[in-house]
XYZ file of N, CA and C in Angstrom:
597
model
N 0.852 -1.184 0.000
C 0.000 0.000 0.000
C 0.887 1.232 0.000
N 0.496 2.232 -0.759
C 1.292 3.442 -0.867
C 0.714 4.540 0.018
N 1.586 5.364 0.557
C 1.170 6.519 1.348
C 1.596 7.765 0.586
N 0.666 8.667 0.328
C 0.959 9.869 -0.441
C 1.278 11.025 0.493
N 2.451 11.623 0.316
C 2.805 12.836 1.047
C 2.479 14.017 0.163
N 1.800 14.995 0.703
C 1.342 16.126 -0.104
C 2.443 17.173 -0.253
N 3.568 16.743 -0.744
C 4.663 17.662 -1.075
C 5.518 16.997 -2.129
N 6.169 17.815 -2.935
C 7.047 17.281 -3.968
C 8.337 16.777 -3.346
N 8.983 15.847 -4.012
C 10.243 15.299 -3.519
C 11.337 16.364 -3.534
N 11.196 17.337 -4.414
C 12.136 18.456 -4.525
C 11.281 19.683 -4.860
N 11.533 20.827 -4.198
C 10.655 21.986 -4.430
C 10.775 22.543 -5.852
N 9.644 22.953 -6.419
C 9.612 23.540 -7.766
C 8.849 24.852 -7.680
N 9.562 25.940 -8.000
C 8.956 27.279 -7.987
C 9.483 28.045 -9.196
N 8.849 27.829 -10.340
C 9.301 28.444 -11.586
C 8.569 29.772 -11.769
N 9.355 30.850 -11.881
C 8.775 32.185 -11.983
C 8.470 32.587 -13.425
N 9.304 32.155 -14.374
C 9.174 32.612 -15.756
C 8.610 31.525 -16.655
N 7.482 31.804 -17.322
C 6.935 30.802 -18.245
C 7.864 30.583 -19.436
N 7.839 29.376 -19.970
C 8.670 29.047 -21.131
C 8.049 27.833 -21.834
N 7.051 28.072 -22.681
C 6.374 26.947 -23.322
C 7.273 26.145 -24.261
N 8.300 26.794 -24.838
C 9.234 26.048 -25.699
C 9.947 24.976 -24.887
N 10.395 25.344 -23.700
C 11.072 24.393 -22.823
C 10.097 23.332 -22.312
N 8.874 23.738 -22.034
C 7.852 22.775 -21.579
C 7.629 21.694 -22.624
N 7.674 22.067 -23.905
C 7.484 21.093 -24.987
C 8.578 20.022 -24.987
N 9.761 20.368 -24.507
C 10.857 19.398 -24.407
C 10.728 18.565 -23.136
N 10.513 19.239 -22.032
C 10.490 18.556 -20.727
C 9.338 17.567 -20.627
N 8.229 17.821 -21.334
C 7.081 16.922 -21.243
C 7.438 15.501 -21.684
N 8.528 15.366 -22.447
C 8.960 14.023 -22.858
C 9.298 13.151 -21.653
N 9.727 13.772 -20.559
C 10.014 12.984 -19.363
C 8.739 12.675 -18.580
N 7.621 13.195 -19.039
C 6.326 12.824 -18.463
C 5.777 11.607 -19.198
N 5.651 11.729 -20.527
C 5.022 10.640 -21.276
C 5.804 10.142 -22.462
N 7.084 10.499 -22.554
C 7.902 10.064 -23.675
C 8.467 8.666 -23.497
N 9.274 8.210 -24.453
C 9.750 6.818 -24.443
C 10.665 6.477 -23.272
N 11.302 7.490 -22.678
C 12.181 7.244 -21.524
C 11.663 7.964 -20.284
N 10.371 8.277 -20.289
C 9.783 9.109 -19.251
C 9.402 8.375 -17.980
N 8.936 9.170 -17.049
C 8.679 8.689 -15.688
C 7.440 7.797 -15.594
N 6.423 8.040 -16.412
C 5.229 7.187 -16.325
C 5.570 5.762 -16.766
N 6.356 5.645 -17.828
C 6.765 4.315 -18.297
C 7.657 3.615 -17.294
N 8.572 4.385 -16.679
C 9.468 3.796 -15.680
C 8.669 3.238 -14.508
N 7.742 4.020 -14.016
C 6.949 3.576 -12.875
C 6.154 2.311 -13.200
N 5.471 2.320 -14.330
C 4.680 1.143 -14.705
C 5.565 -0.072 -14.957
N 6.729 0.140 -15.551
C 7.671 -0.966 -15.809
C 8.042 -1.648 -14.496
N 8.516 -0.873 -13.543
C 9.044 -1.459 -12.305
C 7.939 -2.038 -11.435
N 6.796 -1.336 -11.352
C 5.708 -1.843 -10.521
C 5.062 -3.085 -11.123
N 5.220 -3.274 -12.425
C 4.715 -4.499 -13.070
C 5.733 -5.630 -12.987
N 7.006 -5.314 -13.157
C 8.048 -6.350 -13.125
C 8.232 -6.952 -11.735
N 7.917 -6.227 -10.714
C 8.217 -6.681 -9.345
C 7.546 -8.002 -8.998
N 6.401 -8.295 -9.591
C 5.682 -9.513 -9.230
C 6.487 -10.777 -9.529
N 7.267 -10.773 -10.599
C 8.009 -11.971 -11.001
C 9.396 -12.046 -10.372
N 9.764 -11.066 -9.561
C 11.096 -11.090 -8.947
C 11.174 -12.229 -7.930
N 12.259 -13.018 -7.957
C 12.315 -14.235 -7.152
C 12.699 -14.045 -5.685
N 13.137 -12.852 -5.289
C 13.528 -12.663 -3.884
C 12.842 -11.427 -3.315
N 12.641 -11.386 -2.001
C 12.030 -10.202 -1.379
C 12.869 -8.936 -1.608
N 14.210 -9.093 -1.631
C 15.074 -7.917 -1.840
C 14.824 -7.291 -3.212
N 14.699 -8.138 -4.237
C 14.469 -7.625 -5.582
C 13.073 -7.018 -5.718
N 12.081 -7.642 -5.119
C 10.724 -7.073 -5.128
C 10.746 -5.688 -4.474
N 11.491 -5.569 -3.369
C 11.564 -4.296 -2.644
C 12.247 -3.219 -3.479
N 13.314 -3.570 -4.173
C 14.012 -2.585 -5.014
C 13.063 -2.056 -6.080
N 12.351 -2.953 -6.768
C 11.452 -2.507 -7.826
C 10.264 -1.719 -7.276
N 9.751 -2.117 -6.125
C 8.638 -1.383 -5.526
C 9.089 0.007 -5.099
N 10.249 0.094 -4.445
C 10.768 1.396 -3.992
C 10.991 2.338 -5.167
N 11.671 1.840 -6.184
C 11.993 2.702 -7.321
C 10.732 3.023 -8.122
N 9.851 2.047 -8.288
C 8.604 2.294 -9.019
C 7.752 3.377 -8.377
N 7.679 3.369 -7.038
C 6.892 4.412 -6.367
C 7.613 5.755 -6.409
N 8.949 5.739 -6.340
C 9.682 7.008 -6.460
C 9.474 7.611 -7.846
N 9.393 6.756 -8.872
C 9.158 7.270 -10.225
C 7.803 7.977 -10.310
N 6.819 7.537 -9.533
C 5.543 8.260 -9.494
C 5.743 9.674 -8.965
N 6.616 9.822 -7.968
C 6.883 11.172 -7.454
C 7.629 12.006 -8.492
N 8.462 11.355 -9.307
C 9.148 12.078 -10.374
C 8.169 12.500 -11.463
N 7.194 11.660 -11.737
C 6.143 12.015 -12.687
C 5.427 13.282 -12.210
N 5.145 13.329 -10.921
C 4.491 14.507 -10.346
C 5.377 15.744 -10.476
N 6.666 15.578 -10.270
C 7.591 16.714 -10.403
C 7.636 17.222 -11.836
N 7.765 16.310 -12.804
C 7.836 16.722 -14.209
C 6.528 17.406 -14.614
N 5.403 16.860 -14.189
C 4.122 17.493 -14.470
C 4.044 18.897 -13.895
N 4.556 19.073 -12.687
C 4.565 20.389 -12.042
C 5.438 21.368 -12.829
N 6.604 20.908 -13.270
C 7.492 21.763 -14.067
C 6.790 22.204 -15.345
N 6.205 21.261 -16.061
C 5.521 21.575 -17.323
C 4.384 22.559 -17.067
N 3.604 22.316 -16.034
C 2.476 23.195 -15.744
C 2.954 24.604 -15.398
N 3.974 24.700 -14.550
C 4.456 26.023 -14.159
C 5.096 26.773 -15.331
N 5.653 26.060 -16.276
C 6.244 26.705 -17.452
C 5.184 27.195 -18.442
N 3.961 26.704 -18.329
C 2.933 27.037 -19.325
C 1.756 27.816 -18.746
N 1.757 28.120 -17.486
C 0.601 28.828 -16.918
C 0.646 30.323 -17.280
N -0.526 30.887 -17.351
C -0.700 32.325 -17.591
C -0.086 32.819 -18.896
N -0.134 32.012 -19.935
C 0.409 32.427 -21.229
C -0.636 33.196 -22.031
N -0.160 34.135 -22.802
C -1.052 34.829 -23.732
C -1.159 33.984 -25.005
N -2.207 34.176 -25.796
C -2.295 33.462 -27.076
C -1.063 33.711 -27.968
N -0.526 34.914 -27.922
C 0.656 35.223 -28.729
C 1.868 34.407 -28.269
N 2.084 34.313 -26.955
C 3.200 33.507 -26.430
C 3.043 32.042 -26.805
N 1.832 31.558 -26.737
C 1.551 30.158 -27.078
C 1.916 29.895 -28.533
N 1.488 30.788 -29.407
C 1.735 30.596 -30.838
C 3.206 30.783 -31.182
N 3.851 31.787 -30.630
C 5.259 32.048 -30.927
C 6.155 30.890 -30.487
N 5.779 30.218 -29.414
C 6.581 29.107 -28.887
C 6.291 27.793 -29.606
N 5.337 27.784 -30.522
C 4.982 26.534 -31.177
C 4.222 25.607 -30.249
N 3.617 26.175 -29.208
C 2.881 25.390 -28.223
C 1.403 25.293 -28.601
N 1.037 25.927 -29.713
C -0.372 26.007 -30.087
C -0.971 24.657 -30.457
N -0.186 23.775 -31.085
C -0.726 22.461 -31.457
C -1.044 21.627 -30.219
N -0.200 21.719 -29.200
C -0.480 21.035 -27.931
C -1.667 21.705 -27.246
N -1.621 23.040 -27.187
C -2.643 23.821 -26.493
C -4.036 23.552 -27.048
N -4.121 23.372 -28.351
C -5.407 23.146 -29.002
C -6.157 21.959 -28.387
N -5.431 20.884 -28.094
C -6.062 19.677 -27.544
C -6.097 19.643 -26.018
N -5.111 20.261 -25.372
C -4.952 20.049 -23.927
C -4.930 21.344 -23.110
N -5.059 22.505 -23.770
C -4.821 23.812 -23.140
C -3.520 23.696 -22.335
N -3.558 23.997 -21.029
C -2.322 23.832 -20.252
C -2.413 22.636 -19.309
N -3.295 21.711 -19.636
C -3.320 20.449 -18.891
C -2.073 19.648 -19.233
N -1.648 18.800 -18.321
C -0.429 18.004 -18.537
C -0.848 16.628 -19.046
N -0.505 16.368 -20.288
C -0.905 15.135 -20.975
C 0.330 14.297 -21.260
N 0.277 12.963 -21.045
C 1.469 12.125 -21.259
C 1.800 11.975 -22.743
N 2.805 12.721 -23.159
C 3.193 12.763 -24.564
C 4.700 12.983 -24.641
N 5.301 12.533 -25.724
C 6.728 12.778 -25.962
C 6.904 14.158 -26.579
N 8.122 14.655 -26.580
C 8.416 15.949 -27.199
C 8.042 15.940 -28.678
N 8.081 14.782 -29.305
C 7.727 14.650 -30.715
C 6.224 14.753 -30.957
N 5.424 14.685 -29.885
C 3.972 14.719 -30.002
C 3.321 13.348 -29.914
N 4.124 12.288 -29.857
C 3.591 10.926 -29.771
C 3.048 10.675 -28.354
N 1.771 10.293 -28.223
C 1.214 10.008 -26.902
C 1.911 8.815 -26.243
N 1.833 8.768 -24.924
C 2.434 7.664 -24.176
C 1.854 6.335 -24.627
N 2.715 5.327 -24.679
C 2.284 3.964 -24.982
C 3.053 2.993 -24.100
N 2.364 2.001 -23.585
C 3.037 0.963 -22.800
C 3.991 0.144 -23.661
N 3.946 0.316 -24.969
C 4.877 -0.390 -25.853
C 6.308 0.120 -25.712
N 6.502 1.193 -24.938
C 7.860 1.702 -24.734
C 8.642 0.902 -23.690
N 7.992 -0.048 -23.033
C 8.729 -0.856 -22.055
C 8.279 -2.306 -22.119
N 9.057 -3.160 -21.448
C 8.782 -4.591 -21.488
C 8.725 -5.164 -20.084
N 7.914 -6.165 -19.922
C 7.856 -6.968 -18.701
C 7.924 -8.411 -19.175
N 9.093 -9.053 -18.971
C 9.291 -10.385 -19.545
C 9.050 -11.514 -18.561
N 9.165 -11.240 -17.263
C 9.109 -12.319 -16.281
C 10.452 -13.004 -16.114
N 11.415 -12.671 -16.973
C 12.792 -13.160 -16.852
C 13.552 -12.114 -16.051
N 13.952 -12.473 -14.843
C 14.530 -11.512 -13.912
C 15.761 -10.825 -14.488
N 16.633 -11.577 -15.103
C 17.866 -10.991 -15.644
C 17.536 -10.034 -16.783
N 16.661 -10.439 -17.677
C 16.282 -9.570 -18.790
C 15.635 -8.287 -18.274
N 14.747 -8.412 -17.288
C 14.062 -7.229 -16.770
C 15.037 -6.287 -16.062
N 15.930 -6.818 -15.234
C 16.885 -5.947 -14.534
C 17.849 -5.268 -15.507
N 18.243 -5.999 -16.555
C 19.104 -5.374 -17.568
C 18.343 -4.240 -18.268
N 17.080 -4.475 -18.594
C 16.273 -3.414 -19.210
C 16.144 -2.227 -18.274
N 15.977 -2.501 -16.988
C 15.809 -1.421 -16.019
C 17.061 -0.543 -15.945
N 18.224 -1.176 -15.969
C 19.466 -0.406 -15.958
C 19.562 0.451 -17.223
N 19.209 -0.122 -18.345
C 19.228 0.615 -19.606
C 18.222 1.768 -19.574
N 17.053 1.514 -19.022
C 16.020 2.554 -18.947
C 16.500 3.742 -18.122
N 17.189 3.461 -17.028
C 17.689 4.548 -16.185
C 18.754 5.360 -16.906
N 19.588 4.689 -17.691
C 20.594 5.415 -18.480
C 19.932 6.287 -19.534
N 18.878 5.781 -20.170
C 18.176 6.573 -21.188
C 17.486 7.778 -20.553
N 16.911 7.586 -19.378
C 16.271 8.709 -18.690
C 17.311 9.751 -18.292
N 18.470 9.292 -17.811
C 19.550 10.227 -17.471
C 19.975 11.009 -18.704
N 20.113 10.309 -19.837
C 20.491 10.954 -21.092
C 19.466 12.018 -21.489
N 18.169 11.711 -21.325
C 17.133 12.689 -21.668
C 17.227 13.910 -20.772
N 17.479 13.703 -19.478
C 17.664 14.850 -18.584
C 18.909 15.648 -18.982
N 19.980 14.969 -19.380
C 21.166 15.671 -19.892
C 20.781 16.551 -21.076
N 19.992 16.001 -21.988
C 19.580 16.755 -23.174
C 18.706 17.945 -22.801
N 17.817 17.775 -21.833
C 16.996 18.897 -21.362
C 17.889 19.995 -20.799
N 18.898 19.619 -20.024
C 19.791 20.613 -19.425
C 20.567 21.406 -20.479
N 20.765 20.834 -21.642
C 21.425 21.564 -22.727
C 20.585 22.740 -23.222
N 19.267 22.669 -23.033
C 18.368 23.711 -23.529
C 17.817 24.610 -22.418
N 18.047 24.233 -21.169
C 17.468 24.976 -20.042
C 18.525 25.858 -19.397
N 18.257 27.165 -19.343
C 19.199 28.046 -18.660
C 18.600 28.686 -17.402
N 17.320 28.460 -17.166
C 16.646 29.007 -15.992
C 16.977 28.136 -14.774
N 17.621 28.717 -13.746
C 17.968 27.906 -12.555
C 16.749 27.311 -11.857
N 15.586 27.965 -11.980
C 14.364 27.417 -11.379
C 13.975 26.096 -12.032
N 14.381 25.913 -13.286
C 14.114 24.663 -14.014
C 15.293 23.715 -13.866
N 16.486 24.234 -13.992
C 17.692 23.388 -13.968
C 17.850 22.630 -12.649
N 17.570 23.289 -11.536
C 17.796 22.643 -10.231
C 16.961 21.371 -10.055
N 15.624 21.404 -10.277
C 14.877 20.150 -10.131
C 15.232 19.124 -11.210
N 15.600 19.588 -12.412
C 15.994 18.643 -13.462
C 17.298 17.948 -13.059
N 18.229 18.708 -12.485
C 19.493 18.090 -12.019
C 19.223 17.087 -10.902
N 18.273 17.407 -10.020
C 17.898 16.460 -8.966
C 17.365 15.164 -9.581
N 16.454 15.295 -10.555
C 15.875 14.113 -11.206
C 16.957 13.306 -11.921
N 17.884 13.985 -12.553
C 18.991 13.310 -13.242
C 19.812 12.476 -12.254
N 20.097 13.052 -11.099
C 20.881 12.329 -10.083
C 20.149 11.092 -9.591
N 18.843 11.180 -9.469
C 18.074 10.017 -9.013
C 18.125 8.889 -10.032
N 18.206 9.225 -11.324
C 18.342 8.177 -12.351
C 19.651 7.416 -12.148
N 20.690 8.116 -11.786
C 21.992 7.478 -11.537
C 21.895 6.542 -10.337
N 21.233 7.014 -9.280
C 21.052 6.177 -8.082
C 20.240 4.930 -8.425
N 19.195 5.092 -9.217
C 18.366 3.933 -9.594
C 19.171 2.939 -10.426
N 19.983 3.439 -11.337
C 20.856 2.555 -12.121
C 21.726 1.718 -11.188
N 22.293 2.359 -10.174
C 23.145 1.651 -9.209
C 22.351 0.628 -8.407
N 21.134 0.988 -8.014
C 20.298 0.044 -7.253
C 19.949 -1.182 -8.080
N 19.636 -0.978 -9.368
C 19.334 -2.126 -10.224
C 20.580 -2.979 -10.432
N 21.751 -2.347 -10.482
C 23.004 -3.104 -10.554
C 23.189 -3.962 -9.313
N 22.865 -3.398 -8.144
C 22.922 -4.178 -6.898
C 21.946 -5.352 -6.969
N 20.767 -5.098 -7.525
C 19.778 -6.175 -7.659
C 20.282 -7.296 -8.539
N 20.956 -6.939 -9.606
C 21.524 -7.954 -10.503
C 22.598 -8.760 -9.773
N 23.393 -8.082 -8.942
C 24.414 -8.807 -8.159
C 23.763 -9.718 -7.127
N 22.697 -9.254 -6.473
C 21.973 -10.108 -5.515
C 21.511 -11.372 -6.222
N 20.971 -11.202 -7.408
C 20.457 -12.334 -8.164
C 21.567 -13.284 -8.586
N 22.618 -12.762 -9.195
C 23.669 -13.637 -9.718
C 24.465 -14.314 -8.605
N 24.514 -13.707 -7.425
C 25.186 -14.352 -6.292
C 24.427 -15.601 -5.843
N 23.120 -15.661 -6.103
C 22.309 -16.804 -5.677
C 22.197 -17.868 -6.753
N 22.719 -17.564 -7.948
C 22.608 -18.505 -9.056
C 23.934 -19.227 -9.274
N 23.865 -20.382 -9.895
C 25.072 -21.097 -10.271
C 24.902 -21.627 -11.690
N 25.844 -22.436 -12.150
C 25.821 -22.890 -13.544
C 24.598 -23.751 -13.867
N 23.914 -24.270 -12.832
C 22.739 -25.098 -13.102
C 21.486 -24.278 -13.344
N 21.446 -23.053 -12.800
C 20.206 -22.294 -12.957
C 20.404 -20.893 -13.531
N 21.592 -20.571 -13.955
C 21.829 -19.269 -14.593
C 22.148 -19.540 -16.052
N 21.169 -19.257 -16.920
C 21.266 -19.696 -18.310
C 22.503 -19.175 -19.028
N 23.004 -18.006 -18.656
C 24.148 -17.443 -19.379
C 25.401 -18.294 -19.190
N 25.446 -19.033 -18.097
C 26.637 -19.849 -17.831
C 26.373 -21.340 -17.988
N 25.175 -21.710 -18.428
C 24.815 -23.106 -18.520
C 25.197 -23.650 -19.902
N 26.206 -24.516 -19.957
C 26.672 -25.005 -21.255
C 25.616 -25.762 -22.057
N 24.614 -26.323 -21.387
C 23.602 -27.090 -22.131
C 22.790 -26.195 -23.066
N 22.768 -24.875 -22.815
C 22.031 -23.965 -23.692
C 22.830 -23.639 -24.958
N 24.098 -23.997 -24.975
C 24.938 -23.735 -26.160
C 24.723 -24.759 -27.240
N 24.126 -25.891 -26.911
C 23.948 -26.968 -27.901
C 22.559 -26.870 -28.537
N 22.452 -27.211 -29.833
C 21.137 -27.159 -30.490
C 20.188 -28.221 -29.970
């Protein structure tokens, strides 16, 4: 069971609207490497994890990703509130605005709506943990790319916080992989089982 704290994991107080930047940052809400996909990936994969430690890692990180989703949504909303029609059009935000006004909708920067097809749940613990490590690297890369376009410290600070958490999650999934491989041997770890090499 989850307990919701009515505060963001990191404070967000953006003073200056910037719909152009919001169009980029929204990718971390509903894009291919975004927080909604990360949360659903980990909270779905946890059921097939073979040890309580691995279930706990995926549950902890999956719920933290929900808080990151809330942070990204807050950033996007604060960057787009109180815009004039002229600001909306000049920033190229009009196509988004037409369908969603300033509501936060799960979409990539390219305009592609969120799809669960951006992640996998295989039930194979090693495959899932490897995907999770890769997903965290891709999310970190996306935050790096956002930082290349963001010069407002009110935006950069929470984005840098989110980027750091991706690094921590990558490390936690690496620990999970070590927990798993320490419990496996040549009889039950397919990568080292010679019988899988024969047709």
